[in-house]
Short mmCIF file of C-alpha atoms in Angstrom, two decimals:
data_model
loop_
_atom_site.label_atom_id
_atom_site.label_comp_id
_atom_site.label_asym_id
_atom_site.label_seq_id
_atom_site.Cartn_x
_atom_site.Cartn_y
_atom_site.Cartn_z
CA UNK A 1 2.15 68.81 -58.35
CA UNK A 2 1.16 72.13 -60.25
CA UNK A 3 4.61 72.15 -62.02
CA UNK A 4 4.33 68.51 -63.07
CA UNK A 5 0.67 68.76 -64.30
CA UNK A 6 1.49 71.95 -66.37
CA UNK A 7 4.64 70.54 -67.63
CA UNK A 8 2.97 67.42 -68.88
CA UNK A 9 0.34 69.39 -70.70
CA UNK A 10 2.86 71.74 -72.43
CA UNK A 11 5.20 68.99 -73.04
CA UNK A 12 2.41 66.94 -74.59
CA UNK A 13 1.68 69.98 -76.93
CA UNK A 14 5.50 70.13 -77.71
CA UNK A 15 5.30 66.43 -78.72
CA UNK A 16 2.11 67.05 -80.90
CA UNK A 17 3.93 69.88 -82.73
CA UNK A 18 7.24 67.99 -83.44
CA UNK A 19 5.23 64.74 -84.01
CA UNK A 20 5.51 61.40 -82.42
CA UNK A 21 7.92 58.58 -83.46
CA UNK A 22 6.36 55.64 -84.93
CA UNK A 23 7.98 52.17 -83.68
CA UNK A 24 7.94 49.28 -86.15
CA UNK A 25 8.84 45.75 -85.43
CA UNK A 26 10.19 43.34 -87.94
CA UNK A 27 9.63 39.54 -87.49
CA UNK A 28 6.41 37.85 -86.00
CA UNK A 29 3.94 40.45 -84.91
CA UNK A 30 1.53 38.63 -82.75
CA UNK A 31 -1.96 40.23 -82.20
CA UNK A 32 -3.07 39.94 -78.61
CA UNK A 33 -6.44 38.34 -79.75
CA UNK A 34 -4.74 35.64 -81.90
CA UNK A 35 -2.16 35.14 -79.14
CA UNK A 36 -5.02 34.49 -76.48
CA UNK A 37 -6.79 32.15 -78.73
CA UNK A 38 -3.48 30.25 -79.30
CA UNK A 39 -2.99 30.21 -75.55
CA UNK A 40 -6.49 28.69 -75.00
CA UNK A 41 -5.97 26.08 -77.41
CA UNK A 42 -2.48 25.13 -76.35
CA UNK A 43 -2.49 25.30 -72.59
CA UNK A 44 -4.75 22.80 -70.58
CA UNK A 45 -5.67 22.79 -66.85
CA UNK A 46 -3.23 20.85 -64.72
CA UNK A 47 -2.86 20.55 -60.99
CA UNK A 48 0.04 19.37 -58.82
CA UNK A 49 -0.07 18.74 -55.18
CA UNK A 50 3.57 19.39 -54.70
CA UNK A 51 3.71 22.84 -56.53
CA UNK A 52 3.62 25.75 -54.22
CA UNK A 53 3.77 28.37 -56.77
CA UNK A 54 0.43 28.47 -58.58
CA UNK A 55 0.01 29.90 -62.09
CA UNK A 56 -1.34 33.37 -62.15
CA UNK A 57 -4.80 32.50 -63.43
CA UNK A 58 -6.88 29.25 -63.87
CA UNK A 59 -8.17 30.37 -67.43
CA UNK A 60 -6.20 29.50 -69.38
CA UNK A 61 -4.01 27.73 -67.00
CA UNK A 62 -0.28 27.40 -67.46
CA UNK A 63 1.22 24.00 -68.21
CA UNK A 64 2.31 21.91 -65.36
CA UNK A 65 5.88 22.55 -64.45
CA UNK A 66 8.25 19.77 -65.49
CA UNK A 67 10.36 20.17 -62.43
CA UNK A 68 9.39 22.83 -59.85
CA UNK A 69 12.92 24.15 -59.22
CA UNK A 70 12.45 27.16 -56.64
CA UNK A 71 14.61 29.57 -54.90
CA UNK A 72 15.55 28.73 -51.31
CA UNK A 73 12.57 28.69 -49.05
CA UNK A 74 13.86 31.50 -47.09
CA UNK A 75 13.54 33.82 -50.04
CA UNK A 76 10.11 35.34 -50.95
CA UNK A 77 10.88 35.30 -54.66
CA UNK A 78 11.19 32.06 -56.44
CA UNK A 79 11.12 30.36 -59.93
CA UNK A 80 9.45 27.44 -61.67
CA UNK A 81 10.33 25.68 -64.93
CA UNK A 82 7.81 25.15 -67.56
CA UNK A 83 7.87 22.78 -70.79
CA UNK A 84 9.52 24.54 -73.80
CA UNK A 85 12.54 25.64 -71.91
CA UNK A 86 10.91 28.42 -70.01
CA UNK A 87 11.47 29.40 -66.50
CA UNK A 88 9.06 31.84 -64.68
CA UNK A 89 10.41 34.21 -61.90
CA UNK A 90 7.87 35.05 -59.28
CA UNK A 91 9.01 38.39 -57.81
CA UNK A 92 7.61 38.54 -54.13
CA UNK A 93 10.03 40.58 -51.87
CA UNK A 94 9.47 39.72 -48.24
CA UNK A 95 8.10 41.88 -45.44
CA UNK A 96 6.76 44.36 -48.13
CA UNK A 97 3.55 45.15 -49.51
CA UNK A 98 5.01 46.32 -52.87
CA UNK A 99 8.20 45.10 -54.74
CA UNK A 100 10.73 47.91 -54.70
CA UNK A 101 14.38 47.91 -55.93
CA UNK A 102 16.33 47.91 -52.63
CA UNK A 103 18.54 45.38 -50.69
CA UNK A 104 15.95 42.76 -50.61
CA UNK A 105 15.72 42.98 -54.31
CA UNK A 106 19.42 42.54 -54.84
CA UNK A 107 19.43 39.74 -52.19
CA UNK A 108 16.86 37.83 -54.20
CA UNK A 109 16.72 38.52 -57.97
CA UNK A 110 20.15 38.64 -59.34
CA UNK A 111 21.12 35.23 -57.93
CA UNK A 112 17.97 33.77 -59.33
CA UNK A 113 18.78 35.31 -62.69
CA UNK A 114 22.40 34.10 -62.51
CA UNK A 115 21.28 30.57 -61.64
CA UNK A 116 18.90 30.52 -64.58
CA UNK A 117 21.34 31.94 -67.09
CA UNK A 118 23.60 29.05 -66.24
CA UNK A 119 20.88 26.39 -66.40
CA UNK A 120 21.06 24.74 -69.93
CA UNK A 121 17.47 23.50 -69.71
CA UNK A 122 16.24 27.25 -69.54
CA UNK A 123 16.12 29.11 -73.02
CA UNK A 124 13.74 31.99 -72.07
CA UNK A 125 12.81 33.67 -68.69
CA UNK A 126 9.67 35.36 -67.71
CA UNK A 127 9.48 37.82 -64.82
CA UNK A 128 5.89 38.36 -63.20
CA UNK A 129 4.98 39.77 -59.70
CA UNK A 130 3.19 37.74 -57.00
CA UNK A 131 2.08 41.04 -55.57
CA UNK A 132 -1.60 41.81 -56.30
CA UNK A 133 -1.21 45.66 -57.11
CA UNK A 134 2.29 46.09 -58.62
CA UNK A 135 5.12 44.67 -60.80
CA UNK A 136 7.99 46.75 -59.19
CA UNK A 137 6.77 50.06 -57.87
CA UNK A 138 10.09 51.72 -58.19
CA UNK A 139 13.56 52.00 -56.21
CA UNK A 140 13.83 52.34 -52.43
CA UNK A 141 13.70 56.14 -51.83
CA UNK A 142 15.31 55.46 -48.37
CA UNK A 143 18.32 53.86 -49.92
CA UNK A 144 18.75 56.72 -52.41
CA UNK A 145 18.60 59.31 -49.34
CA UNK A 146 21.09 57.29 -47.52
CA UNK A 147 23.58 57.12 -50.43
CA UNK A 148 22.90 60.79 -50.97
CA UNK A 149 24.19 61.72 -47.49
CA UNK A 150 27.43 59.96 -48.08
CA UNK A 151 28.16 62.10 -51.40
CA UNK A 152 27.95 61.98 -55.14
CA UNK A 153 30.72 59.08 -55.48
CA UNK A 154 28.54 56.91 -53.15
CA UNK A 155 25.41 57.47 -55.24
CA UNK A 156 27.34 56.84 -58.50
CA UNK A 157 29.18 53.71 -57.37
CA UNK A 158 26.97 51.97 -54.78
CA UNK A 159 23.73 53.23 -56.46
CA UNK A 160 23.66 53.67 -60.12
CA UNK A 161 26.58 51.62 -61.37
CA UNK A 162 25.32 48.63 -59.27
CA UNK A 163 21.87 48.96 -60.97
CA UNK A 164 23.43 49.50 -64.48
CA UNK A 165 25.33 46.18 -64.16
CA UNK A 166 22.54 44.05 -63.26
CA UNK A 167 20.33 45.46 -65.84
CA UNK A 168 22.92 45.39 -68.45
CA UNK A 169 23.41 41.58 -67.63
CA UNK A 170 19.58 41.30 -67.91
CA UNK A 171 19.61 42.75 -71.35
CA UNK A 172 22.49 40.55 -72.64
CA UNK A 173 21.62 37.20 -71.45
CA UNK A 174 18.85 34.90 -72.45
CA UNK A 175 15.60 36.21 -73.72
CA UNK A 176 13.50 37.70 -71.08
CA UNK A 177 9.96 38.90 -70.88
CA UNK A 178 8.53 41.16 -68.30
CA UNK A 179 4.71 40.31 -67.47
CA UNK A 180 3.38 43.49 -66.18
CA UNK A 181 0.35 44.09 -64.00
CA UNK A 182 -0.20 47.08 -61.74
CA UNK A 183 2.48 49.74 -60.94
CA UNK A 184 5.68 49.49 -63.12
CA UNK A 185 7.19 52.74 -62.10
CA UNK A 186 10.79 54.08 -62.10
CA UNK A 187 13.30 51.39 -61.59
CA UNK A 188 10.61 49.01 -62.17
CA UNK A 189 10.01 50.32 -65.69
CA UNK A 190 13.73 50.30 -66.11
CA UNK A 191 13.86 46.65 -65.26
CA UNK A 192 11.15 45.93 -67.89
CA UNK A 193 12.87 48.04 -70.41
CA UNK A 194 16.11 45.93 -69.74
CA UNK A 195 14.00 42.73 -70.68
CA UNK A 196 13.61 41.83 -74.45
CA UNK A 197 9.88 41.78 -74.61
CA UNK A 198 7.09 43.26 -72.45
CA UNK A 199 3.46 41.91 -72.08
CA UNK A 200 1.13 44.09 -69.92
CA UNK A 201 -2.35 43.47 -68.33
CA UNK A 202 -5.03 45.69 -69.62
CA UNK A 203 -6.09 46.08 -66.09
CA UNK A 204 -6.89 50.05 -65.23
CA UNK A 205 -4.42 49.77 -62.48
CA UNK A 206 -1.51 48.93 -64.68
CA UNK A 207 0.82 51.96 -65.18
CA UNK A 208 4.14 52.41 -66.61
CA UNK A 209 6.28 55.64 -65.99
CA UNK A 210 9.42 57.21 -64.83
CA UNK A 211 8.45 59.67 -62.00
CA UNK A 212 11.99 60.35 -60.63
CA UNK A 213 11.65 64.05 -61.71
CA UNK A 214 9.17 64.44 -59.04
CA UNK A 215 11.84 63.48 -56.53
CA UNK A 216 14.39 65.95 -58.28
CA UNK A 217 16.09 63.10 -60.02
CA UNK A 218 16.29 61.38 -63.36
CA UNK A 219 16.02 57.85 -64.11
CA UNK A 220 19.23 56.04 -62.89
CA UNK A 221 18.73 52.54 -64.16
CA UNK A 222 19.15 52.97 -67.93
CA UNK A 223 15.76 54.76 -68.35
CA UNK A 224 17.15 57.88 -70.14
CA UNK A 225 19.02 55.61 -72.56
CA UNK A 226 16.67 52.55 -73.27
CA UNK A 227 13.31 54.72 -73.42
CA UNK A 228 14.37 57.11 -76.13
CA UNK A 229 15.88 54.28 -78.16
CA UNK A 230 12.61 52.36 -77.84
CA UNK A 231 9.95 55.01 -78.52
CA UNK A 232 12.10 57.88 -79.83
CA UNK A 233 13.11 61.17 -78.22
CA UNK A 234 9.84 62.91 -79.06
CA UNK A 235 7.79 60.50 -77.16
CA UNK A 236 10.33 59.96 -74.48
CA UNK A 237 10.73 63.74 -73.49
CA UNK A 238 7.17 64.11 -72.03
CA UNK A 239 7.34 60.94 -69.97
CA UNK A 240 10.81 61.87 -68.43
CA UNK A 241 9.99 65.54 -67.87
CA UNK A 242 6.64 65.03 -66.36
CA UNK A 243 6.79 61.82 -64.50
CA UNK A 244 3.46 60.84 -65.94
CA UNK A 245 2.63 57.22 -66.19
CA UNK A 246 1.01 55.33 -69.24
CA UNK A 247 -1.78 53.00 -69.19
CA UNK A 248 -1.46 49.67 -70.91
CA UNK A 249 -3.27 50.80 -74.07
CA UNK A 250 -1.21 53.95 -74.39
CA UNK A 251 1.99 52.18 -73.67
CA UNK A 252 1.24 49.82 -76.53
CA UNK A 253 0.53 52.67 -78.91
CA UNK A 254 3.91 54.07 -78.10
CA UNK A 255 5.66 50.81 -78.37
CA UNK A 256 6.51 50.61 -74.77
CA UNK A 257 4.78 47.35 -74.50
CA UNK A 258 4.61 44.46 -77.06
CA UNK A 259 1.33 42.78 -76.24
CA UNK A 260 -1.78 43.67 -73.95
CA UNK A 261 -4.05 40.94 -72.56
CA UNK A 262 -6.44 40.33 -69.77
CA UNK A 263 -5.19 40.17 -66.24
CA UNK A 264 -6.36 36.76 -65.69
CA UNK A 265 -4.41 35.73 -68.89
CA UNK A 266 -1.15 37.56 -68.25
CA UNK A 267 1.09 34.62 -67.12
CA UNK A 268 -0.28 32.33 -69.93
CA UNK A 269 0.38 35.09 -72.55
CA UNK A 270 3.85 35.60 -71.44
CA UNK A 271 4.54 31.89 -71.10
CA UNK A 272 3.53 31.52 -74.82
CA UNK A 273 5.61 34.37 -75.86
CA UNK A 274 8.64 32.89 -74.13
CA UNK A 275 8.02 29.41 -75.42
CA UNK A 276 8.00 30.86 -79.00
CA UNK A 277 11.22 33.00 -78.32
CA UNK A 278 12.84 29.72 -76.94
CA UNK A 279 11.94 28.09 -80.09
CA UNK A 280 12.87 30.67 -82.41
CA UNK A 281 9.39 31.27 -83.91
CA UNK A 282 9.31 34.58 -82.38
CA UNK A 283 12.31 36.78 -83.18
CA UNK A 284 12.43 40.52 -81.76
CA UNK A 285 14.01 43.00 -84.11
CA UNK A 286 13.45 46.54 -82.95
CA UNK A 287 13.92 49.59 -85.21
CA UNK A 288 12.28 53.16 -85.29
CA UNK A 289 10.62 53.18 -88.53
CA UNK A 290 10.99 56.59 -90.54
CA UNK A 291 7.37 57.16 -91.61
CA UNK A 292 5.76 60.54 -92.33
CA UNK A 293 6.59 63.71 -90.77
CA UNK A 294 7.23 62.34 -87.12
CA UNK A 295 9.66 59.91 -88.54
CA UNK A 296 11.59 62.51 -90.45
CA UNK A 297 11.70 64.68 -87.33
CA UNK A 298 13.14 61.85 -85.31
CA UNK A 299 15.72 61.22 -88.16
CA UNK A 300 16.50 64.93 -88.06
CA UNK A 301 17.09 64.99 -84.29
CA UNK A 302 19.60 62.27 -84.80
CA UNK A 303 21.41 63.49 -87.95
CA UNK A 304 21.13 67.27 -88.12
CA UNK A 305 22.13 69.85 -85.34
CA UNK A 306 19.48 72.40 -86.44
CA UNK A 307 16.72 70.09 -85.78
CA UNK A 308 18.22 68.75 -82.68
CA UNK A 309 18.81 72.35 -81.39
CA UNK A 310 15.24 73.35 -82.07
CA UNK A 311 13.57 70.32 -80.49
CA UNK A 312 15.78 70.47 -77.43
CA UNK A 313 15.41 74.39 -77.05
CA UNK A 314 11.66 74.16 -77.30
CA UNK A 315 11.65 71.62 -74.44
CA UNK A 316 13.96 73.61 -72.43
CA UNK A 317 11.74 76.86 -73.00
CA UNK A 318 8.61 74.88 -71.70
CA UNK A 319 10.61 73.70 -68.64
CA UNK A 320 11.79 77.22 -67.80
CA UNK A 321 8.33 78.79 -68.34
CA UNK A 322 6.92 76.29 -65.81
CA UNK A 323 9.67 75.94 -63.31
CA UNK A 324 11.45 79.45 -63.64
CA UNK A 325 14.90 77.28 -63.58
CA UNK A 326 14.23 76.50 -59.82
CA UNK A 327 14.13 72.70 -60.35
CA UNK A 328 17.53 71.33 -61.69
CA UNK A 329 16.17 67.89 -62.61
CA UNK A 330 13.96 68.56 -65.85
CA UNK A 331 16.87 70.88 -67.22
CA UNK A 332 19.47 68.03 -66.53
CA UNK A 333 17.19 65.62 -68.42
CA UNK A 334 17.07 67.98 -71.39
CA UNK A 335 20.80 68.45 -71.38
CA UNK A 336 21.61 64.77 -70.91
CA UNK A 337 19.40 63.68 -73.79
CA UNK A 338 20.71 66.44 -76.15
CA UNK A 339 24.36 65.64 -75.38
CA UNK A 340 23.77 61.85 -75.61
CA UNK A 341 21.96 62.28 -79.07
CA UNK A 342 24.62 64.76 -80.37
CA UNK A 343 27.33 62.24 -79.50
CA UNK A 344 25.42 59.38 -80.96
CA UNK A 345 25.77 57.78 -77.40
CA UNK A 346 22.20 56.86 -76.66
CA UNK A 347 22.05 53.12 -75.32
CA UNK A 348 26.00 52.98 -75.53
CA UNK A 349 28.43 52.66 -72.67
CA UNK A 350 29.12 56.45 -72.97
CA UNK A 351 25.22 57.15 -72.71
CA UNK A 352 25.10 55.13 -69.43
CA UNK A 353 28.17 56.99 -68.17
CA UNK A 354 26.42 60.41 -68.65
CA UNK A 355 23.35 59.25 -67.00
CA UNK A 356 25.42 58.03 -63.93
CA UNK A 357 27.17 61.24 -63.57
CA UNK A 358 23.92 63.31 -63.98
CA UNK A 359 22.08 61.23 -61.37
CA UNK A 360 24.80 61.59 -58.87
CA UNK A 361 24.88 65.44 -59.48
CA UNK A 362 21.03 65.65 -58.81
CA UNK A 363 20.83 63.17 -55.90
CA UNK A 364 22.87 65.47 -53.56
CA UNK A 365 21.01 68.83 -54.54
CA UNK A 366 18.87 70.60 -51.91
CA UNK A 367 16.13 70.57 -54.33
CA UNK A 368 16.00 66.76 -54.39
CA UNK A 369 16.23 66.67 -50.84
CA UNK A 370 13.30 68.81 -50.39
CA UNK A 371 11.22 66.89 -52.93
CA UNK A 372 12.15 63.62 -51.22
CA UNK A 373 11.02 65.04 -47.94
CA UNK A 374 7.77 65.95 -49.49
CA UNK A 375 7.34 62.46 -50.79
CA UNK A 376 8.11 61.06 -47.30
CA UNK A 377 5.60 63.48 -45.77
CA UNK A 378 2.76 62.41 -48.24
CA UNK A 379 3.62 58.78 -47.64
CA UNK A 380 3.31 59.11 -43.78
CA UNK A 381 0.03 60.99 -44.23
CA UNK A 382 -1.51 58.22 -46.20
CA UNK A 383 -1.24 56.10 -42.99
CA UNK A 384 -3.69 56.03 -40.18
CA UNK A 385 -1.92 57.06 -37.10
CA UNK A 386 -4.88 56.00 -34.82
CA UNK A 387 -4.63 52.33 -34.85
CA UNK A 388 -6.70 51.76 -31.79
CA UNK A 389 -9.62 54.04 -31.83
CA UNK A 390 -11.72 54.35 -28.86
CA UNK A 391 -15.67 53.79 -29.02
CA UNK A 392 -17.39 57.20 -29.60
CA UNK A 393 -20.86 57.67 -27.87
CA UNK A 394 -21.23 61.32 -27.60
CA UNK A 395 -20.49 64.14 -30.27
CA UNK A 396 -20.12 67.89 -29.56
CA UNK A 397 -20.55 70.28 -32.36
CA UNK A 398 -19.72 73.90 -31.90
CA UNK A 399 -21.63 76.25 -34.12
CA UNK A 400 -25.24 75.78 -35.19
CA UNK A 401 -25.16 77.23 -38.49
CA UNK A 402 -25.83 75.36 -41.87
CA UNK A 403 -22.72 73.27 -41.49
CA UNK A 404 -22.83 72.45 -37.75
CA UNK A 405 -26.68 71.72 -37.89
CA UNK A 406 -26.10 69.21 -40.85
CA UNK A 407 -23.37 67.49 -38.85
CA UNK A 408 -25.51 67.33 -35.86
CA UNK A 409 -28.55 66.01 -37.75
CA UNK A 410 -26.48 63.19 -39.43
CA UNK A 411 -24.94 62.24 -35.95
CA UNK A 412 -28.31 62.14 -34.38
CA UNK A 413 -29.57 59.89 -37.26
CA UNK A 414 -26.70 57.62 -36.65
CA UNK A 415 -27.62 57.15 -33.02
CA UNK A 416 -25.01 59.16 -31.27
CA UNK A 417 -25.80 61.38 -28.36
CA UNK A 418 -25.29 64.93 -29.91
CA UNK A 419 -24.62 68.21 -28.09
CA UNK A 420 -25.05 71.31 -30.26
CA UNK A 421 -23.55 74.65 -29.09
CA UNK A 422 -23.51 78.20 -30.35
CA UNK A 423 -22.80 81.64 -28.93
CA UNK A 424 -26.42 82.05 -27.82
CA UNK A 425 -29.78 80.35 -27.98
CA UNK A 426 -31.25 82.49 -30.82
CA UNK A 427 -28.36 81.48 -33.02
#
């Protein structure tokens, strides 16, 4: 934790020195306020006794589904069609408080996406979570651990390449929108990055980040490729090396999300955007605009060896200063981005190959095994092991000093029989 905190602070300083890239979009730029006003005017409250999947919020309510086509009843996730050629996929993995990318995810989401890709009525797809506190909280760490035990090749082929294949299909098909509320971390953010548009709720609980470095890993679902392409290397480096998340407002300022809106209007906003994309009135063209010093630095990283060498040498120096070279993951991230940048491979097949190899290398290191053990331990400690507590009537306090006397006084005030003991009566 201290490493990550210091790394975040120092890398933020680095980013400030070399500047932050400015992301510009051509095409229709919809302000959130105007969008919500449009949604309010367009959507009317409708009810359906046969619909089991409810719109995310009653105000403004989403249009009544034209034909509620859903996933099989046994599956937790489902979809529903709306007017304008839009389908909404409700991610709700069964037997789990949060959505994670594991076997249940692969069993449900890819088949739904494939079905909607083949459906001629569907022109655009929205993904939204039915879990209250998260969009997708990340990958299943247990699965990563199992694959690591089988070796690098298993990690690469059964883990990384499988995820790459699905996310690449996601990115290449019909227009897709990620409607984000709550935790959108690790593989969850990589899922959102593979979508064509991102709408996030302005809830304080919404957080977008890539914390894999805290497990001794790097993003293995295309995050090292799509994130720098979207927000620039200068902004991506601190996120990748510290693992720190961004709130919705910060994410929008970076260009990580396109629109923010109130939590209770998230589905309606995403639907409106999807309908505009389906009709062709909303076209997405992304390009890093060269503006001012930050833009010139970003251009220099891409075009000139001496600028690229300087930026990455500074990043590596900060990592070495904080970690002493004891953690291979942040160093591997720096090397990967530098290599992909120098080869003009960011976001290309070559870039994804570099990511797959780097992830597999890290997954089998003892450092990653140790950090995953810490993660499992912290997770276990968050759970209350005493599920059936016995009623307490008497409390014994050893030591009648300031602390002990205070505890005893509060216990008596709460109605407990309290026994206070010390070494002798005067004490």
